[in-house]
mmCIF file of C-alpha atoms in Angstrom:
data_model
loop_
_atom_site.group_PDB
_atom_site.id
_atom_site.type_symbol
_atom_site.label_atom_id
_atom_site.label_comp_id
_atom_site.label_asym_id
_atom_site.label_seq_id
_atom_site.Cartn_x
_atom_site.Cartn_y
_atom_site.Cartn_z
ATOM 1 C CA MET A 1 0.000 0.000 0.000
ATOM 2 C CA ALA A 2 2.884 2.365 0.791
ATOM 3 C CA ILE A 3 4.284 1.869 -2.721
ATOM 4 C CA PHE A 4 0.874 2.538 -4.256
ATOM 5 C CA LEU A 5 0.435 5.742 -2.225
ATOM 6 C CA SER A 6 3.934 6.880 -3.167
ATOM 7 C CA SER A 7 3.130 6.357 -6.841
ATOM 8 C CA ILE A 8 -0.145 8.237 -6.418
ATOM 9 C CA SER A 9 1.729 11.126 -4.805
ATOM 10 C CA SER A 10 4.220 11.337 -7.669
ATOM 11 C CA VAL A 11 1.444 11.311 -10.264
ATOM 12 C CA VAL A 12 -0.553 13.942 -8.333
ATOM 13 C CA VAL A 13 2.421 16.300 -8.624
ATOM 14 C CA ILE A 14 2.472 15.682 -12.368
ATOM 15 C CA LEU A 15 -1.305 16.135 -12.610
ATOM 16 C CA LEU A 16 -1.241 19.446 -10.728
ATOM 17 C CA MET A 17 1.391 20.890 -13.064
ATOM 18 C CA ILE A 18 -0.615 19.720 -16.099
ATOM 19 C CA LEU A 19 -3.696 21.286 -14.519
ATOM 20 C CA LEU A 20 -1.807 24.573 -14.109
ATOM 21 C CA GLY A 21 -1.046 24.677 -17.830
ATOM 22 C CA TYR A 22 -4.663 23.757 -18.639
ATOM 23 C CA ILE A 23 -6.168 26.473 -16.428
ATOM 24 C CA LEU A 24 -3.801 29.215 -17.569
ATOM 25 C CA GLN A 25 -4.444 28.352 -21.220
ATOM 26 C CA ARG A 26 -8.211 28.375 -20.697
ATOM 27 C CA LYS A 27 -7.951 31.757 -18.966
ATOM 28 C CA GLY A 28 -6.100 33.180 -21.954
ATOM 29 C CA TRP A 29 -2.795 33.863 -20.221
ATOM 30 C CA PHE A 30 -0.774 32.496 -23.129
ATOM 31 C CA ALA A 31 -0.489 33.789 -26.674
ATOM 32 C CA ALA A 32 -1.536 31.497 -29.519
ATOM 33 C CA THR A 33 2.090 30.639 -30.297
ATOM 34 C CA PHE A 34 3.136 30.015 -26.691
ATOM 35 C CA GLY A 35 2.603 26.239 -26.833
ATOM 36 C CA ASN A 36 4.724 25.910 -29.959
ATOM 37 C CA ASN A 37 7.407 28.117 -28.427
ATOM 38 C CA ILE A 38 7.583 25.926 -25.328
ATOM 39 C CA SER A 39 7.737 22.825 -27.524
ATOM 40 C CA LYS A 40 10.727 24.209 -29.437
ATOM 41 C CA LEU A 41 12.483 25.335 -26.255
ATOM 42 C CA ILE A 42 12.100 21.870 -24.725
ATOM 43 C CA THR A 43 13.049 19.771 -27.738
ATOM 44 C CA GLN A 44 15.745 22.015 -29.214
ATOM 45 C CA ILE A 45 17.451 23.394 -26.093
ATOM 46 C CA ALA A 46 16.377 22.110 -22.679
ATOM 47 C CA LEU A 47 16.069 18.396 -23.407
ATOM 48 C CA PRO A 48 19.428 18.075 -25.235
ATOM 49 C CA ALA A 49 21.068 19.916 -22.327
ATOM 50 C CA SER A 50 19.356 17.655 -19.788
ATOM 51 C CA ILE A 51 20.367 14.514 -21.668
ATOM 52 C CA PHE A 52 23.958 15.689 -22.079
ATOM 53 C CA ILE A 53 24.459 16.454 -18.398
ATOM 54 C CA SER A 54 22.661 13.260 -17.345
ATOM 55 C CA VAL A 55 25.022 11.144 -19.448
ATOM 56 C CA GLN A 56 28.043 12.830 -17.886
ATOM 57 C CA GLN A 57 26.714 12.379 -14.355
ATOM 58 C CA ASN A 58 25.216 8.889 -14.597
ATOM 59 C CA LEU A 59 27.349 6.965 -17.092
ATOM 60 C CA THR A 60 30.952 5.839 -17.407
ATOM 61 C CA ARG A 61 32.836 4.426 -20.371
ATOM 62 C CA SER A 62 32.442 0.901 -19.016
ATOM 63 C CA SER A 63 28.734 1.207 -18.217
ATOM 64 C CA LEU A 64 28.086 2.727 -21.654
ATOM 65 C CA LEU A 65 29.099 -0.478 -23.401
ATOM 66 C CA ALA A 66 26.744 -2.453 -21.186
ATOM 67 C CA LEU A 67 23.840 -0.229 -22.233
ATOM 68 C CA LEU A 68 24.139 -1.418 -25.825
ATOM 69 C CA GLU A 69 23.128 -4.915 -24.716
ATOM 70 C CA ASP A 70 20.234 -3.456 -22.746
ATOM 71 C CA MET A 71 18.643 -2.076 -25.931
ATOM 72 C CA LEU A 72 17.523 -5.593 -26.841
ATOM 73 C CA VAL A 73 14.551 -5.644 -24.463
ATOM 74 C CA PRO A 74 12.869 -2.382 -25.596
ATOM 75 C CA PHE A 75 13.724 -3.187 -29.228
ATOM 76 C CA LEU A 76 11.947 -6.563 -29.048
ATOM 77 C CA GLY A 77 9.097 -4.948 -27.120
ATOM 78 C CA VAL A 78 8.510 -2.452 -29.933
ATOM 79 C CA ILE A 79 8.673 -5.238 -32.548
ATOM 80 C CA LEU A 80 6.040 -7.267 -30.668
ATOM 81 C CA SER A 81 3.826 -4.180 -30.389
ATOM 82 C CA TYR A 82 4.038 -3.621 -34.149
ATOM 83 C CA ILE A 83 3.067 -7.241 -34.813
ATOM 84 C CA PHE A 84 0.131 -7.012 -32.390
ATOM 85 C CA ALA A 85 -1.015 -3.735 -33.983
ATOM 86 C CA PHE A 86 -0.819 -5.087 -37.544
ATOM 87 C CA ILE A 87 -2.887 -8.125 -36.530
ATOM 88 C CA LEU A 88 -5.531 -5.913 -34.902
ATOM 89 C CA VAL A 89 -5.734 -3.706 -38.005
ATOM 90 C CA LYS A 90 -6.689 -6.775 -40.054
ATOM 91 C CA VAL A 91 -9.011 -8.339 -37.466
ATOM 92 C CA LEU A 92 -10.848 -5.115 -36.595
ATOM 93 C CA LYS A 93 -10.799 -3.891 -40.210
ATOM 94 C CA VAL A 94 -9.517 -0.468 -39.171
ATOM 95 C CA PRO A 95 -10.483 1.961 -41.965
ATOM 96 C CA ILE A 96 -8.058 3.756 -44.263
ATOM 97 C CA GLY A 97 -6.859 6.985 -42.688
ATOM 98 C CA ARG A 98 -6.740 5.470 -39.191
ATOM 99 C CA CYS A 99 -4.388 2.513 -39.699
ATOM 100 C CA GLY A 100 -1.116 4.434 -39.384
ATOM 101 C CA THR A 101 -2.292 6.289 -36.293
ATOM 102 C CA PHE A 102 -3.670 3.078 -34.773
ATOM 103 C CA ILE A 103 -0.362 1.209 -35.212
ATOM 104 C CA ASN A 104 1.739 4.133 -33.938
ATOM 105 C CA THR A 105 -0.466 4.503 -30.873
ATOM 106 C CA ILE A 106 0.278 0.922 -29.840
ATOM 107 C CA ALA A 107 3.959 0.731 -30.835
ATOM 108 C CA ASN A 108 5.401 4.178 -30.088
ATOM 109 C CA ALA A 109 5.269 6.187 -26.864
ATOM 110 C CA ASN A 110 5.385 9.869 -25.959
ATOM 111 C CA THR A 111 8.798 9.622 -24.332
ATOM 112 C CA ILE A 112 9.707 13.322 -24.477
ATOM 113 C CA PHE A 113 6.800 15.332 -23.101
ATOM 114 C CA ILE A 114 5.400 12.690 -20.742
ATOM 115 C CA GLY A 115 7.897 9.831 -20.499
ATOM 116 C CA MET A 116 10.858 11.868 -19.330
ATOM 117 C CA PRO A 117 9.176 14.061 -16.659
ATOM 118 C CA LEU A 118 7.289 10.994 -15.458
ATOM 119 C CA ASN A 119 10.510 9.002 -15.186
ATOM 120 C CA ILE A 120 12.230 11.766 -13.221
ATOM 121 C CA ALA A 121 9.237 12.159 -10.909
ATOM 122 C CA LEU A 122 8.997 8.423 -10.191
ATOM 123 C CA PHE A 123 12.635 7.281 -10.181
ATOM 124 C CA GLY A 124 14.860 10.389 -10.148
ATOM 125 C CA ASN A 125 17.937 11.064 -12.271
ATOM 126 C CA LYS A 126 19.482 7.706 -11.364
ATOM 127 C CA ALA A 127 17.140 6.088 -13.894
ATOM 128 C CA MET A 128 18.098 8.514 -16.678
ATOM 129 C CA PRO A 129 20.515 6.097 -18.450
ATOM 130 C CA TYR A 130 17.725 3.522 -18.710
ATOM 131 C CA PHE A 131 15.304 6.154 -20.003
ATOM 132 C CA LEU A 132 17.823 7.126 -22.696
ATOM 133 C CA ILE A 133 17.935 3.513 -23.910
ATOM 134 C CA TYR A 134 14.183 3.447 -24.419
ATOM 135 C CA TYR A 135 14.192 6.954 -25.872
ATOM 136 C CA VAL A 136 16.692 6.025 -28.598
ATOM 137 C CA ILE A 137 14.729 2.903 -29.619
ATOM 138 C CA ASN A 138 11.419 4.777 -29.561
ATOM 139 C CA THR A 139 12.759 7.723 -31.597
ATOM 140 C CA VAL A 140 14.225 5.550 -34.350
ATOM 141 C CA SER A 141 11.030 3.472 -34.444
ATOM 142 C CA THR A 142 8.806 6.546 -34.684
ATOM 143 C CA TRP A 143 10.657 8.528 -37.332
ATOM 144 C CA GLY A 144 12.186 5.627 -39.206
ATOM 145 C CA PHE A 145 9.085 3.473 -39.621
ATOM 146 C CA GLY A 146 6.067 4.894 -37.800
ATOM 147 C CA VAL A 147 5.883 8.053 -39.906
ATOM 148 C CA PHE A 148 6.147 5.926 -43.056
ATOM 149 C CA LEU A 149 2.956 4.089 -42.038
ATOM 150 C CA ILE A 150 1.036 7.338 -41.534
ATOM 151 C CA LYS A 151 2.307 8.967 -44.731
ATOM 152 C CA ASN A 152 1.091 5.985 -46.759
ATOM 153 C CA ASP A 153 -2.315 5.764 -45.087
ATOM 154 C CA ASN A 154 -4.706 8.513 -46.121
ATOM 155 C CA LEU A 155 -8.379 8.954 -46.832
ATOM 156 C CA ASN A 156 -7.760 9.688 -50.507
ATOM 157 C CA ARG A 157 -5.886 6.383 -50.878
ATOM 158 C CA GLU A 158 -2.951 8.296 -52.304
ATOM 159 C CA LYS A 159 0.354 6.487 -51.898
ATOM 160 C CA LYS A 160 2.847 9.233 -51.301
ATOM 161 C CA GLY A 161 6.512 8.526 -51.549
ATOM 162 C CA TYR A 162 8.329 8.618 -48.259
ATOM 163 C CA LYS A 163 11.808 10.009 -47.944
ATOM 164 C CA LEU A 164 13.929 9.218 -44.943
ATOM 165 C CA ASP A 165 14.396 12.530 -43.140
ATOM 166 C CA LEU A 166 17.623 12.562 -41.156
ATOM 167 C CA LYS A 167 16.408 15.618 -39.255
ATOM 168 C CA LYS A 168 13.618 13.449 -37.864
ATOM 169 C CA ILE A 169 15.766 10.358 -37.286
ATOM 170 C CA LEU A 170 18.301 12.592 -35.542
ATOM 171 C CA PRO A 171 16.240 15.157 -33.585
ATOM 172 C CA MET A 172 18.116 17.473 -31.235
ATOM 173 C CA PRO A 173 17.560 15.323 -28.113
ATOM 174 C CA LEU A 174 19.131 12.349 -29.886
ATOM 175 C CA VAL A 175 21.937 14.556 -31.182
ATOM 176 C CA GLY A 176 22.490 15.676 -27.593
ATOM 177 C CA PHE A 177 22.778 12.029 -26.555
ATOM 178 C CA ILE A 178 25.282 11.241 -29.334
ATOM 179 C CA VAL A 179 27.420 14.297 -28.508
ATOM 180 C CA ALA A 180 27.277 13.376 -24.814
ATOM 181 C CA VAL A 181 28.485 9.841 -25.556
ATOM 182 C CA ILE A 182 31.361 11.124 -27.699
ATOM 183 C CA TRP A 183 32.358 13.570 -24.943
ATOM 184 C CA LEU A 184 32.151 10.780 -22.359
ATOM 185 C CA MET A 185 34.502 8.600 -24.392
ATOM 186 C CA THR A 186 37.158 11.357 -24.388
ATOM 187 C CA ASP A 187 37.371 11.352 -20.571
ATOM 188 C CA TRP A 188 37.464 15.149 -20.609
ATOM 189 C CA GLN A 189 36.041 16.988 -17.624
ATOM 190 C CA LEU A 190 33.230 19.425 -18.353
ATOM 191 C CA PRO A 191 34.075 22.948 -17.090
ATOM 192 C CA LYS A 192 32.096 23.924 -14.004
ATOM 193 C CA PHE A 193 30.366 26.876 -15.669
ATOM 194 C CA ALA A 194 29.239 24.646 -18.555
ATOM 195 C CA SER A 195 28.035 21.904 -16.217
ATOM 196 C CA GLU A 196 25.991 24.335 -14.145
ATOM 197 C CA THR A 197 24.531 25.988 -17.255
ATOM 198 C CA PHE A 198 23.452 22.643 -18.727
ATOM 199 C CA THR A 199 21.972 21.641 -15.367
ATOM 200 C CA TYR A 200 19.901 24.816 -14.980
ATOM 201 C CA VAL A 201 18.647 24.691 -18.568
ATOM 202 C CA GLY A 202 17.967 20.950 -18.345
ATOM 203 C CA ASN A 203 15.869 21.465 -15.220
ATOM 204 C CA LEU A 204 13.356 23.345 -17.365
ATOM 205 C CA VAL A 205 12.296 20.117 -19.088
ATOM 206 C CA THR A 206 9.954 18.662 -16.476
ATOM 207 C CA PRO A 207 7.881 21.746 -15.511
ATOM 208 C CA LEU A 208 7.643 23.104 -19.041
ATOM 209 C CA SER A 209 6.738 19.690 -20.484
ATOM 210 C CA LEU A 210 3.898 19.246 -18.003
ATOM 211 C CA ILE A 211 2.584 22.759 -18.570
ATOM 212 C CA TYR A 212 2.745 22.094 -22.309
ATOM 213 C CA ILE A 213 0.595 18.969 -21.907
ATOM 214 C CA GLY A 214 -1.993 21.078 -20.081
ATOM 215 C CA ILE A 215 -1.988 23.587 -22.949
ATOM 216 C CA VAL A 216 -2.494 20.788 -25.491
ATOM 217 C CA LEU A 217 -5.419 19.371 -23.495
ATOM 218 C CA ALA A 218 -7.013 22.827 -23.246
ATOM 219 C CA ASN A 219 -6.673 23.393 -26.986
ATOM 220 C CA SER A 220 -7.969 19.932 -27.901
ATOM 221 C CA GLY A 221 -11.212 20.307 -26.013
ATOM 222 C CA ILE A 222 -11.841 17.521 -23.501
ATOM 223 C CA LYS A 223 -15.605 17.654 -24.076
ATOM 224 C CA ASN A 224 -15.145 16.554 -27.690
ATOM 225 C CA ILE A 225 -13.437 13.250 -26.955
ATOM 226 C CA LYS A 226 -15.219 9.942 -27.495
ATOM 227 C CA ILE A 227 -14.445 6.224 -27.322
ATOM 228 C CA ASP A 228 -15.196 4.024 -30.314
ATOM 229 C CA LYS A 229 -13.986 0.524 -31.206
ATOM 230 C CA ASP A 230 -10.773 1.632 -32.902
ATOM 231 C CA THR A 231 -9.913 4.042 -30.077
ATOM 232 C CA LEU A 232 -10.612 1.452 -27.381
ATOM 233 C CA TRP A 233 -8.356 -1.195 -28.927
ATOM 234 C CA ALA A 234 -5.601 1.317 -29.585
ATOM 235 C CA LEU A 235 -5.669 2.274 -25.900
ATOM 236 C CA ILE A 236 -5.666 -1.389 -24.865
ATOM 237 C CA GLY A 237 -2.590 -1.924 -26.999
ATOM 238 C CA ARG A 238 -0.865 1.166 -25.578
ATOM 239 C CA PHE A 239 -1.627 0.661 -21.902
ATOM 240 C CA ILE A 240 -1.900 -3.118 -21.589
ATOM 241 C CA PHE A 241 -0.162 -5.004 -24.389
ATOM 242 C CA ALA A 242 2.922 -2.769 -24.837
ATOM 243 C CA PRO A 243 3.988 -2.756 -21.147
ATOM 244 C CA ALA A 244 2.965 -6.411 -20.768
ATOM 245 C CA ALA A 245 5.194 -7.390 -23.705
ATOM 246 C CA VAL A 246 8.143 -5.583 -22.143
ATOM 247 C CA ALA A 247 7.413 -7.164 -18.754
ATOM 248 C CA VAL A 248 7.391 -10.666 -20.273
ATOM 249 C CA LEU A 249 10.682 -9.973 -22.070
ATOM 250 C CA ILE A 250 12.253 -8.754 -18.823
ATOM 251 C CA HIS A 251 10.976 -11.808 -16.964
ATOM 252 C CA SER A 252 12.412 -14.049 -19.699
ATOM 253 C CA SER A 253 15.720 -12.198 -20.040
ATOM 254 C CA GLY A 254 17.530 -14.859 -18.032
ATOM 255 C CA LEU A 255 16.949 -17.338 -20.836
ATOM 256 C CA ILE A 256 19.365 -15.378 -23.028
ATOM 257 C CA HIS A 257 21.696 -14.618 -20.101
ATOM 258 C CA LEU A 258 20.767 -10.935 -20.064
ATOM 259 C CA ALA A 259 20.669 -9.238 -16.669
ATOM 260 C CA VAL A 260 18.001 -6.553 -16.291
ATOM 261 C CA PRO A 261 18.354 -4.551 -13.044
ATOM 262 C CA GLU A 262 15.148 -3.781 -11.200
ATOM 263 C CA LEU A 263 15.254 -0.030 -11.842
ATOM 264 C CA MET A 264 15.924 -0.614 -15.550
ATOM 265 C CA GLY A 265 12.994 -3.010 -15.811
ATOM 266 C CA GLN A 266 10.663 -0.567 -14.059
ATOM 267 C CA THR A 267 11.780 2.255 -16.357
ATOM 268 C CA PHE A 268 11.212 0.189 -19.501
ATOM 269 C CA ILE A 269 7.744 -0.911 -18.394
ATOM 270 C CA VAL A 270 6.642 2.598 -17.408
ATOM 271 C CA GLN A 271 7.972 4.081 -20.671
ATOM 272 C CA ALA A 272 6.134 1.394 -22.637
ATOM 273 C CA ALA A 273 2.897 2.511 -20.979
ATOM 274 C CA THR A 274 3.187 6.254 -21.621
ATOM 275 C CA PRO A 275 0.517 7.913 -23.798
ATOM 276 C CA ALA A 276 0.407 8.179 -27.581
ATOM 277 C CA LEU A 277 2.717 10.532 -29.469
ATOM 278 C CA SER A 278 1.512 14.135 -29.246
ATOM 279 C CA VAL A 279 2.469 14.725 -32.907
ATOM 280 C CA LEU A 280 0.037 12.129 -34.267
ATOM 281 C CA PRO A 281 -2.683 14.684 -35.177
ATOM 282 C CA ILE A 282 -0.090 16.800 -37.022
ATOM 283 C CA LEU A 283 1.222 13.799 -38.951
ATOM 284 C CA ALA A 284 -2.307 12.597 -39.749
ATOM 285 C CA ASN A 285 -3.232 16.048 -41.039
ATOM 286 C CA GLU A 286 -0.170 16.178 -43.311
ATOM 287 C CA ALA A 287 -1.062 12.750 -44.735
ATOM 288 C CA HIS A 288 -4.775 13.638 -45.192
ATOM 289 C CA GLY A 289 -5.692 10.984 -42.640
ATOM 290 C CA ASP A 290 -8.349 10.957 -39.915
ATOM 291 C CA VAL A 291 -7.227 13.926 -37.787
ATOM 292 C CA ASP A 292 -10.197 13.706 -35.400
ATOM 293 C CA TYR A 293 -9.333 10.099 -34.600
ATOM 294 C CA ALA A 294 -5.664 10.961 -34.019
ATOM 295 C CA THR A 295 -6.599 13.854 -31.723
ATOM 296 C CA ASN A 296 -9.072 11.660 -29.859
ATOM 297 C CA VAL A 297 -6.456 8.972 -29.210
ATOM 298 C CA VAL A 298 -3.831 11.458 -28.020
ATOM 299 C CA VAL A 299 -6.163 13.305 -25.634
ATOM 300 C CA LEU A 300 -7.711 10.132 -24.191
ATOM 301 C CA SER A 301 -4.363 8.389 -23.691
ATOM 302 C CA THR A 302 -2.946 11.507 -22.020
ATOM 303 C CA LEU A 303 -5.863 11.669 -19.603
ATOM 304 C CA LEU A 304 -5.910 7.943 -18.859
ATOM 305 C CA PHE A 305 -2.203 7.716 -18.068
ATOM 306 C CA VAL A 306 -2.886 9.446 -14.747
ATOM 307 C CA ILE A 307 -4.940 6.396 -13.741
ATOM 308 C CA VAL A 308 -2.724 3.806 -15.412
ATOM 309 C CA ILE A 309 0.654 4.805 -13.950
ATOM 310 C CA PRO A 310 -0.131 4.362 -10.201
ATOM 311 C CA ILE A 311 -1.627 0.942 -10.914
ATOM 312 C CA LEU A 312 1.344 0.009 -13.093
ATOM 313 C CA MET A 313 3.840 1.169 -10.462
ATOM 314 C CA PHE A 314 2.073 -0.936 -7.858
ATOM 315 C CA ILE A 315 2.334 -3.971 -10.104
ATOM 316 C CA VAL A 316 5.977 -3.576 -11.146
ATOM 317 C CA GLN A 317 7.152 -2.910 -7.587
#
């Protein structure tokens, strides 16, 4: 019970900060471009800084090599989620325009705006190396394959060519991770002024991310959400199958002589259960897909995660 209450407390903090962003947006405190400005500040500046300093503080050259082996569990988890999603698309006969969003909802998580602040709130910075493992796998999966599925799934049945965009495969947070790893391998000490600057800027990630989620919820309109068959099964895949697949892989890791520390396993499972990607409505709109469905899935999954996470934490601990 103590663990459950602790998880509830951590999620309440997150919920209150999301609520702050929601209320201020509804009251008109923010300009129309404020949400986009926060998004750019987080993804382009604050998050890369946070990742860079976390790598320097939490990893060593020897532990870095071990992390490469640890990518196997989240990688296989994402593969299983894709397979499950593709099967559901056929069984449920998900209509054109929703298929790409449906599959991405199940297979890919919102690791930046929800996953990272959630991870810090629940486990602290000591779990950051494990979060980075999942983040790398999730980012490559999203922009290397997930976007391809959405681009080639539209209501007009137009098959648009898809070009691999290195700017998407290598977003600034991932670039920050790569630069941090290269710096770590040099064994150079980061100057104190640089370390403190990165720390202060990186600390912006959690509060700004949570406020941003509140702004998105206020703009989306909670009253307009609804649950249909396709939405329900997408949420089941996101909140039940995806974390369950990772949990089974962790439980079976001994069969391939792979050691998964407890904190790493908890991080992977929680990240696998984070809500759908916040960019899904934007991607669906660009591909002439079902934007209302994409928005519905994102808003519902974001709201439901507040209920899912305490229960999940109770189970994994």
